[in-house]
Tab-separated table of C-alpha atoms and ligand atoms in Angstrom:
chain	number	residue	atom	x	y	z
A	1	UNK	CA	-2.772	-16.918	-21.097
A	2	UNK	CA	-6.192	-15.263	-20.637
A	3	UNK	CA	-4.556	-11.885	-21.651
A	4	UNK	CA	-2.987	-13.221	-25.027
A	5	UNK	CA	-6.784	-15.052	-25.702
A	6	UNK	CA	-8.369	-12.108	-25.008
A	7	UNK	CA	-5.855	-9.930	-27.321
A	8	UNK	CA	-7.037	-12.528	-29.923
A	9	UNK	CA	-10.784	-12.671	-29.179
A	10	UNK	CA	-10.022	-8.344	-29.422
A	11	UNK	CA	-9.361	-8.831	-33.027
A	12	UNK	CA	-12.283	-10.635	-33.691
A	13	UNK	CA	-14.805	-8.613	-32.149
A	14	UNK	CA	-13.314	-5.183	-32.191
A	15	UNK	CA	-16.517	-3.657	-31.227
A	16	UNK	CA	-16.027	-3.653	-27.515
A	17	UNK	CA	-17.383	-7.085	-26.582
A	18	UNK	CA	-14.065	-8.565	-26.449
A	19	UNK	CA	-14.553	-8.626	-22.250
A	20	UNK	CA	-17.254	-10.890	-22.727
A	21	UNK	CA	-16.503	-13.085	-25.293
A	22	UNK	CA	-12.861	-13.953	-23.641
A	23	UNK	CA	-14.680	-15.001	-20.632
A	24	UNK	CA	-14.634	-18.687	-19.984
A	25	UNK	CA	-14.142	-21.743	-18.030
A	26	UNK	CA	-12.034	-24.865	-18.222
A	27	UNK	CA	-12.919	-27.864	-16.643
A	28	UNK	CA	-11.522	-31.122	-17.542
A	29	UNK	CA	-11.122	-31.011	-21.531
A	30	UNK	CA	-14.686	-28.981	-21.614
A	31	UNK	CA	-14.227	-25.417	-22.275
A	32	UNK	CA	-17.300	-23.220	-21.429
A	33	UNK	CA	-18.046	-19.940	-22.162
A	34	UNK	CA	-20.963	-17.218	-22.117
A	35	UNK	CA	-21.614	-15.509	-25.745
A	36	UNK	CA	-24.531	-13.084	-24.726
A	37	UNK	CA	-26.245	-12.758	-28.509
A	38	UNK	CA	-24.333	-15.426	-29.701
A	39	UNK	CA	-24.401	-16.282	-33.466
A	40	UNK	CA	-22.995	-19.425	-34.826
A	41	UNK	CA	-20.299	-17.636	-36.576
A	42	UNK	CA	-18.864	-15.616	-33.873
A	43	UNK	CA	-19.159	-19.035	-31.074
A	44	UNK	CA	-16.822	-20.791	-33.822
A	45	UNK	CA	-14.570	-18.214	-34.050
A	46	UNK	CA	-14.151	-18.124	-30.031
A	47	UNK	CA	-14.055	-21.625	-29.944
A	48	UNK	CA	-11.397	-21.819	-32.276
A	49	UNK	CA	-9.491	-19.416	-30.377
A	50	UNK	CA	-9.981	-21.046	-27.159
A	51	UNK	CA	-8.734	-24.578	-28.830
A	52	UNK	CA	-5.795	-23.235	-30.201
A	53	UNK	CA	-4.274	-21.729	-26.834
A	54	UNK	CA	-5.014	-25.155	-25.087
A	55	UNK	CA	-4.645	-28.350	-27.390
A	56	UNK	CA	-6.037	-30.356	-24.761
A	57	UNK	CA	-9.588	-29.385	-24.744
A	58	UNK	CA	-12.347	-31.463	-26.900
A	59	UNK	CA	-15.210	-29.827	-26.790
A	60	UNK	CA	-16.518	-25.867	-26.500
A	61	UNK	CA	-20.076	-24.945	-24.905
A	62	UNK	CA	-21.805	-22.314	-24.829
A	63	UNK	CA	-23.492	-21.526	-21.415
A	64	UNK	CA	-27.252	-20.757	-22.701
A	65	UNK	CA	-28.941	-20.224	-19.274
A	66	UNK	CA	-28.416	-18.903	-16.209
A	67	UNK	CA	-27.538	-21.595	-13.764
A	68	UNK	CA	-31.020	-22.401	-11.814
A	69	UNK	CA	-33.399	-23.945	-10.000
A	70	UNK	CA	-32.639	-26.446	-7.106
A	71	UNK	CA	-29.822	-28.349	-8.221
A	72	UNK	CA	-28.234	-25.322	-9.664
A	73	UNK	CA	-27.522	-26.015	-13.393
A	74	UNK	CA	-27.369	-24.255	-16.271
A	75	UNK	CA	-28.024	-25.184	-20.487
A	76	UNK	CA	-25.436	-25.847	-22.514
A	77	UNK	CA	-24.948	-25.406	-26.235
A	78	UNK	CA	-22.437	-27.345	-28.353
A	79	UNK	CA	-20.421	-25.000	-30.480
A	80	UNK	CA	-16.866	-27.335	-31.227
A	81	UNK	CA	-15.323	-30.831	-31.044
A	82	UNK	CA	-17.477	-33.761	-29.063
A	83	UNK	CA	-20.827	-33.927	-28.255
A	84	UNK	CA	-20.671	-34.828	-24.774
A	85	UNK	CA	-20.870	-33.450	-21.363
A	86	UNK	CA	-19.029	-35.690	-18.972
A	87	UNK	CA	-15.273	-34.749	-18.091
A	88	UNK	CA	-12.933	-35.398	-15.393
A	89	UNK	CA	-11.467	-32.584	-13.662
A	90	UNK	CA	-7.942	-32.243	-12.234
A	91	UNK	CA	-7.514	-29.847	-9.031
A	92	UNK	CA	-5.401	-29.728	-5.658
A	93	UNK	CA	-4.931	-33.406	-6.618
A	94	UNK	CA	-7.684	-34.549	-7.208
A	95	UNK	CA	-9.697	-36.544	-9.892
A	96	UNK	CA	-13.403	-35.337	-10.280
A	97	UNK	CA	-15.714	-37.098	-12.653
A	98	UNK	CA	-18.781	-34.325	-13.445
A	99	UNK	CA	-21.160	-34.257	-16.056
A	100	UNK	CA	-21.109	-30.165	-16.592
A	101	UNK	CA	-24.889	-29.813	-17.895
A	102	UNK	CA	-26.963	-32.359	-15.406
A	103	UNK	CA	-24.146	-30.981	-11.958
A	104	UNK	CA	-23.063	-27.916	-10.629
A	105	UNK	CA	-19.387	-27.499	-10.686
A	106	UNK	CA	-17.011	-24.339	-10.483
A	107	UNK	CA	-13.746	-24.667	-11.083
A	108	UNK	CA	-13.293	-21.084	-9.677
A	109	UNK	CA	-13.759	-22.231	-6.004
A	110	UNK	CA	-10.586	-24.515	-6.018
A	111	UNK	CA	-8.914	-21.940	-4.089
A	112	UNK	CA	-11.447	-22.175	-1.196
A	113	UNK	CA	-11.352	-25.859	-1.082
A	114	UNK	CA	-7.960	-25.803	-0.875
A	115	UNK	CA	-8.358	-23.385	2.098
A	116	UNK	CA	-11.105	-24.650	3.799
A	117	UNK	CA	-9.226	-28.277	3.574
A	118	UNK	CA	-6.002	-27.150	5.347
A	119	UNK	CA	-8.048	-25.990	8.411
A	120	UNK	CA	-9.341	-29.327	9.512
A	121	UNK	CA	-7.770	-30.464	12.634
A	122	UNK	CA	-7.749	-34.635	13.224
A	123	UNK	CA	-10.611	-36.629	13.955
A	124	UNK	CA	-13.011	-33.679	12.714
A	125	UNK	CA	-16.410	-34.531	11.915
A	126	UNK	CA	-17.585	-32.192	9.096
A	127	UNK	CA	-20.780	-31.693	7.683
A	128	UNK	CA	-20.935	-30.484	4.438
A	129	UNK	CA	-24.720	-29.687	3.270
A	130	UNK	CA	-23.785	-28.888	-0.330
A	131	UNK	CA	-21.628	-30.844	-1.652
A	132	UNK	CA	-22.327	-30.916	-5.499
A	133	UNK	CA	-20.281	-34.011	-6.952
A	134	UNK	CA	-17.768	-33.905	-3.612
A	135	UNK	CA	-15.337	-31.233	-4.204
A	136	UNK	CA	-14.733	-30.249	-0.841
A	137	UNK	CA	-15.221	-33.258	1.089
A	138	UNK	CA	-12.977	-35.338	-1.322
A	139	UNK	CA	-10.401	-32.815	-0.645
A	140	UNK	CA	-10.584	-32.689	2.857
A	141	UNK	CA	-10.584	-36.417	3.396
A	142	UNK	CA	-7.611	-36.390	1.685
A	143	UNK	CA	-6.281	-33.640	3.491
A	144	UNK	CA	-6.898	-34.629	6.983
A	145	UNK	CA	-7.284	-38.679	6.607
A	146	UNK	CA	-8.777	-39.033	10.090
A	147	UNK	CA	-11.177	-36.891	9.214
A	148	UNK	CA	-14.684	-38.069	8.340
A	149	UNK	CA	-17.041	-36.120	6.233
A	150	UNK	CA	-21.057	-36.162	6.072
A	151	UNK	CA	-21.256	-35.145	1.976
A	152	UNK	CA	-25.124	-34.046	1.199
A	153	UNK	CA	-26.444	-33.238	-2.159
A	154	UNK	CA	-30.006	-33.148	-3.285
A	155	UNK	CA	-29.516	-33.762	-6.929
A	156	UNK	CA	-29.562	-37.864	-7.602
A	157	UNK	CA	-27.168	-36.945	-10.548
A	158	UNK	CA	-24.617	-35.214	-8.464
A	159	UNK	CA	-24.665	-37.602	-5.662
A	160	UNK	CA	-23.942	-40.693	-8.581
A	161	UNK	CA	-20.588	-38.228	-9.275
A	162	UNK	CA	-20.156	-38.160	-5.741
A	163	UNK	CA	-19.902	-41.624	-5.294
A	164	UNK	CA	-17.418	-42.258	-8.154
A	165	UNK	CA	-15.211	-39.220	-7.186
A	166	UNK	CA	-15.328	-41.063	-3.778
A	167	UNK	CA	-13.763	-44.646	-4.916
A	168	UNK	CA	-11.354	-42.894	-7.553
A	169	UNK	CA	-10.055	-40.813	-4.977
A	170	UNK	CA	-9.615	-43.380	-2.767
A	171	UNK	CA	-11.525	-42.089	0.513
A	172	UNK	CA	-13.858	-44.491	0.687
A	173	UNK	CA	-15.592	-45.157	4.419
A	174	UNK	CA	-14.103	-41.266	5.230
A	175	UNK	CA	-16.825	-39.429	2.841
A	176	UNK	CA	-20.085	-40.675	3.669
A	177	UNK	CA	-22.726	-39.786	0.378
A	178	UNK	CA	-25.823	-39.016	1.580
A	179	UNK	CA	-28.614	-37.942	-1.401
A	180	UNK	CA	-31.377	-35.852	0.424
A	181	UNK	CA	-32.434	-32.559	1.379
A	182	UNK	CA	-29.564	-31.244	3.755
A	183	UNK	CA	-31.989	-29.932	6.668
A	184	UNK	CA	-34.363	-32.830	6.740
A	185	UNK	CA	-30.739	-34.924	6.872
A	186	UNK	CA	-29.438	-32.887	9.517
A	187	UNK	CA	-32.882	-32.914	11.240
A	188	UNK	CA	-33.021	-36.952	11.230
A	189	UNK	CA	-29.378	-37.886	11.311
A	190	UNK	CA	-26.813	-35.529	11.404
A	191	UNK	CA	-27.546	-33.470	14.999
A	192	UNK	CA	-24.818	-32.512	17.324
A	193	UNK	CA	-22.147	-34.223	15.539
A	194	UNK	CA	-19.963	-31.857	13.589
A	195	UNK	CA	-16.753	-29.844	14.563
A	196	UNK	CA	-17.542	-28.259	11.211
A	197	UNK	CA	-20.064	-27.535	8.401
A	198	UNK	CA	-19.946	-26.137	5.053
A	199	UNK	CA	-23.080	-23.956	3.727
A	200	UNK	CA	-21.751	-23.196	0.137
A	201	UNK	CA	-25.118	-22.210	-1.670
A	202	UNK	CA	-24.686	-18.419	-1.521
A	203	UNK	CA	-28.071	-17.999	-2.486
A	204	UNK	CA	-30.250	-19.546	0.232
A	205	UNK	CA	-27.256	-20.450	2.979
A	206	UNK	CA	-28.902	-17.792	5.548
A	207	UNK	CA	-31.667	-20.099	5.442
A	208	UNK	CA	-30.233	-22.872	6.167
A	209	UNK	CA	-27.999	-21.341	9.659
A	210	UNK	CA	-30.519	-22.978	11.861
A	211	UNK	CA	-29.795	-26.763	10.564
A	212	UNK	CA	-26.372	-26.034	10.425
A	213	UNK	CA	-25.955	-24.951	14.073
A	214	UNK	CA	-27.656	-27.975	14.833
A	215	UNK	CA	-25.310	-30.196	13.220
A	216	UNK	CA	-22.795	-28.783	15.298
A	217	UNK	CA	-21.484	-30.896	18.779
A	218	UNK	CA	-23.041	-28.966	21.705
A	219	UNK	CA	-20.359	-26.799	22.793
A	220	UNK	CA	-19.736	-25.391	19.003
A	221	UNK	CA	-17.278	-25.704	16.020
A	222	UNK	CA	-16.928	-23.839	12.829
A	223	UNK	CA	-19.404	-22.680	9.943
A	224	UNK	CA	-18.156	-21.496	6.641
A	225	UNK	CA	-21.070	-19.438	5.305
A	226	UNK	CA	-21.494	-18.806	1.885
A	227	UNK	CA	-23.172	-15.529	0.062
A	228	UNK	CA	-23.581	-12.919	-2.670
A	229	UNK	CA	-23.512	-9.389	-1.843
A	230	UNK	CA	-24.124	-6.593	-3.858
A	231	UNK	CA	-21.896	-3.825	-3.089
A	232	UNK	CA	-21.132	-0.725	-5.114
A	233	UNK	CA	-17.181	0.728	-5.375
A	234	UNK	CA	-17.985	2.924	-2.410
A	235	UNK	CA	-18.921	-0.351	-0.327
A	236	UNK	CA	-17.331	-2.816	1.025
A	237	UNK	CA	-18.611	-6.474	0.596
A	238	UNK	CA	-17.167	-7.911	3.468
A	239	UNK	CA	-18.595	-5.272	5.771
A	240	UNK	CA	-21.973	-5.931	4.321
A	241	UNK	CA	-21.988	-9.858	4.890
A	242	UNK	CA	-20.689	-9.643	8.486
A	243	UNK	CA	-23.878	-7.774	9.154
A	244	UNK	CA	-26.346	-9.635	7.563
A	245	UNK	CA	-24.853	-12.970	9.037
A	246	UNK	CA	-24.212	-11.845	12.325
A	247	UNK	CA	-28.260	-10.618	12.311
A	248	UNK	CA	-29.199	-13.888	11.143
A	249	UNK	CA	-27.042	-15.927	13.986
A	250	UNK	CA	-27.865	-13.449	16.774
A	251	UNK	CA	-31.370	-14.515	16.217
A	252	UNK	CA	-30.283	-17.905	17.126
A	253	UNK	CA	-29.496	-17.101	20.766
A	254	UNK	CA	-25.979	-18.429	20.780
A	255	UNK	CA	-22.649	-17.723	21.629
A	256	UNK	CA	-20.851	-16.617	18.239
A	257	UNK	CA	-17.929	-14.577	16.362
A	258	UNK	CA	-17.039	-14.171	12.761
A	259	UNK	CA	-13.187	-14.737	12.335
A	260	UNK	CA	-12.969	-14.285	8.723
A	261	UNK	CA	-14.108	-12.799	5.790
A	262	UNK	CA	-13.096	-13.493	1.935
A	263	UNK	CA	-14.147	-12.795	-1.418
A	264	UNK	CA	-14.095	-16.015	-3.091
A	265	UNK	CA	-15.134	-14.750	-6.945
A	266	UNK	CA	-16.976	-11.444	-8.661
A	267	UNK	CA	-19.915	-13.286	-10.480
A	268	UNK	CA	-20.966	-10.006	-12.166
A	269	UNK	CA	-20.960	-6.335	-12.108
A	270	UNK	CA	-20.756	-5.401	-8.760
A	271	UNK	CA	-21.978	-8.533	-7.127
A	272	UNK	CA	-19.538	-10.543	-5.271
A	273	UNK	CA	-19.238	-14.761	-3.934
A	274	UNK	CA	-17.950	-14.217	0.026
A	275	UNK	CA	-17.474	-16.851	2.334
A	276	UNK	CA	-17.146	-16.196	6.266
A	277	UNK	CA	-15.840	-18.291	8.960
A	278	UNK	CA	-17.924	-18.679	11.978
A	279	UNK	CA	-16.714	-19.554	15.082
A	280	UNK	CA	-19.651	-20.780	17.336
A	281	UNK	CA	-18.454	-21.025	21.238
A	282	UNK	CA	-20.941	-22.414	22.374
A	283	UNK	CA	-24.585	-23.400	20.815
A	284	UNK	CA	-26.693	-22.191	23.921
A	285	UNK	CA	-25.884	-18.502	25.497
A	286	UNK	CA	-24.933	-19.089	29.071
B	1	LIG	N1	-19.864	-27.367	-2.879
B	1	LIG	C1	-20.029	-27.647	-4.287
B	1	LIG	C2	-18.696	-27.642	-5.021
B	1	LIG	O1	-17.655	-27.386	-4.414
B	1	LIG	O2	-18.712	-27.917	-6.226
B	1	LIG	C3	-20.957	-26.674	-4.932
B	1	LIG	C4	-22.321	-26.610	-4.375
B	1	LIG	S1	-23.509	-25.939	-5.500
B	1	LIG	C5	-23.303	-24.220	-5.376
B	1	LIG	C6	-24.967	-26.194	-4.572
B	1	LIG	C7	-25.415	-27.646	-4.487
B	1	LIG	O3	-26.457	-27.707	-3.521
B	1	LIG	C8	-25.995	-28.216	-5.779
B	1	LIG	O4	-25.260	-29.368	-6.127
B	1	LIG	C9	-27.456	-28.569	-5.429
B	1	LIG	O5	-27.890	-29.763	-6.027
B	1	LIG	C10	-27.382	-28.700	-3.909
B	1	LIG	N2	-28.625	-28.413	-3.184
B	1	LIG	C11	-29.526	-27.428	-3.416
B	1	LIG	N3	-30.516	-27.466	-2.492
B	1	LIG	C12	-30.212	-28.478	-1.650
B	1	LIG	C13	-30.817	-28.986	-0.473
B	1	LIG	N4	-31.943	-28.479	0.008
B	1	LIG	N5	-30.210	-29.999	0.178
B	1	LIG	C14	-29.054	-30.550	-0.300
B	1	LIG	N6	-28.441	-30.113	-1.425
B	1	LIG	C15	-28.995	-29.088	-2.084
């Protein structure tokens, strides 16, 4: 499907920008893309050729910033079909309500969720510190429904998504929305609890290590670590992220090993979205 778009978007712009311009997402019936230089007349054109291959989508946006600041959201600008935002979102099952421009959401991490939701074991307590508008915890309640999972998220608009996602999924009393900062959370509530804990903000999730080994019940459980790496075609991303987490947990003074590496996405030339599995054996070195 992408091949024959981007055959299509080839004839339009047969100047060599046919990469980027074929580039885009699909979530619910919102398509998004990223036209670097964009010009009305070349957007409509994409757009066009985007609607055609799938009937179902309503409205094309251009992505017009980089997604940013805290709650990690980007501009959007309306190039086809309806004027709105909001869309629901069908993946591993689920339903998820998200308003694309005022929420983070990725459609390209349904393959981690997916993953990270077959690993829980009954009666896990997991925290997850990022949860956006519930993605993974949804899925994992509904993958393991003994399972109960702490979902944080800072942004009041995402937690609002949350708590819809929640009822229309049906896990109700399993996913617990909580709208706050997720170390002040963890700090005040959330302490030796967890089996498990998500950190998927590749950006600052070294950061937030301590908090998360906190969360965890004294004698350990699993982190899944998110980050970006830069690594050149001589280098090997997963090498670089077991070193700089395993330097930021041996600083913790516990008992640790990293079980797993993955690359999740490529969000750019050579830069890479990896998540690692942590397996803490204990939270104090004996
Ligand atoms: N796990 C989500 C998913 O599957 O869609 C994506 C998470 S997104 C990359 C990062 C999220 O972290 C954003 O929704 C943002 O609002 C939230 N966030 C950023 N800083 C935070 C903080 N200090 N405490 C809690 N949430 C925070």
């Amino acid at each position: 499907m992408r091949k024959r778009l981007k055959e299509t978007v080839k004839d339009l712009f047969p100047d060599g920008d046919a990469k980027v311009y074929s580039s885009f997402d699909l979530i619910g019936d919102i398509a998004i893309t990223k036209l670097p230089d964009f010009t009305l007349a070349n957007a409509r054109a994409v757009a066009e050729a985007i609607t055609q291959r799938h009937r179902s989508i309503k409205a094309v946006f251009v992505q017009s910033s980089a997604v940013t600041g805290e709650y990690r959201v980007r501009s959007l600008t309306q190039i086809f079909g309806e004027n709105r935002t909001c869309t629901v979102h069908k993946e591993n099952g689920c339903l998820f309500e998200v308003d694309v421009e005022k929420c983070y959401f990725s459609p390209r991490l349904s393959h981690e969720r997916l993953r990270i939701a077959t690993l829980i074991q009954p009666n896990e307590t997991v925290v997850n510190m990022f949860a956006g508008v519930g993605c993974f915890s949804i899925l994992i309640a509904k993958y393991a429904p003994t399972a109960r999972v702490f979902s944080i998220d800072i942004n009041p608009v995402a937690v609002h998504y949350m708590k819809k996602n929640i009822l229309r999924n049906r896990v109700f009393g399993k996913v617990i929305p909580l709208l706050g900062d997720a170390e002040t959370l963890i700090r005040t509530h959330l302490q030796n609890l967890a089996d498990r804990v998500l950190i998927p903000l590749p950006e600052k999730s070294l950061e937030y290590l301590p908090a998360a080994v906190a969360a965890l019940k004294p004698l350990g459980g699993w982190i899944h670590i998110h980050t970006f790496e830069h690594a050149t075609k001589t280098e090997d991303p997963a090498k670089k992220t077991v070193c700089r987490v395993g330097e930021a947990l041996a600083k913790l003074n516990i008992c640790f090993e990293i079980l797993f590496v993955r690359i999740v996405r490529s969000t750019g030339p050579n830069w890479w979205h990896l998540v690692a599995d942590v397996h803490v054996v204990n939270r104090h070195k004996t």
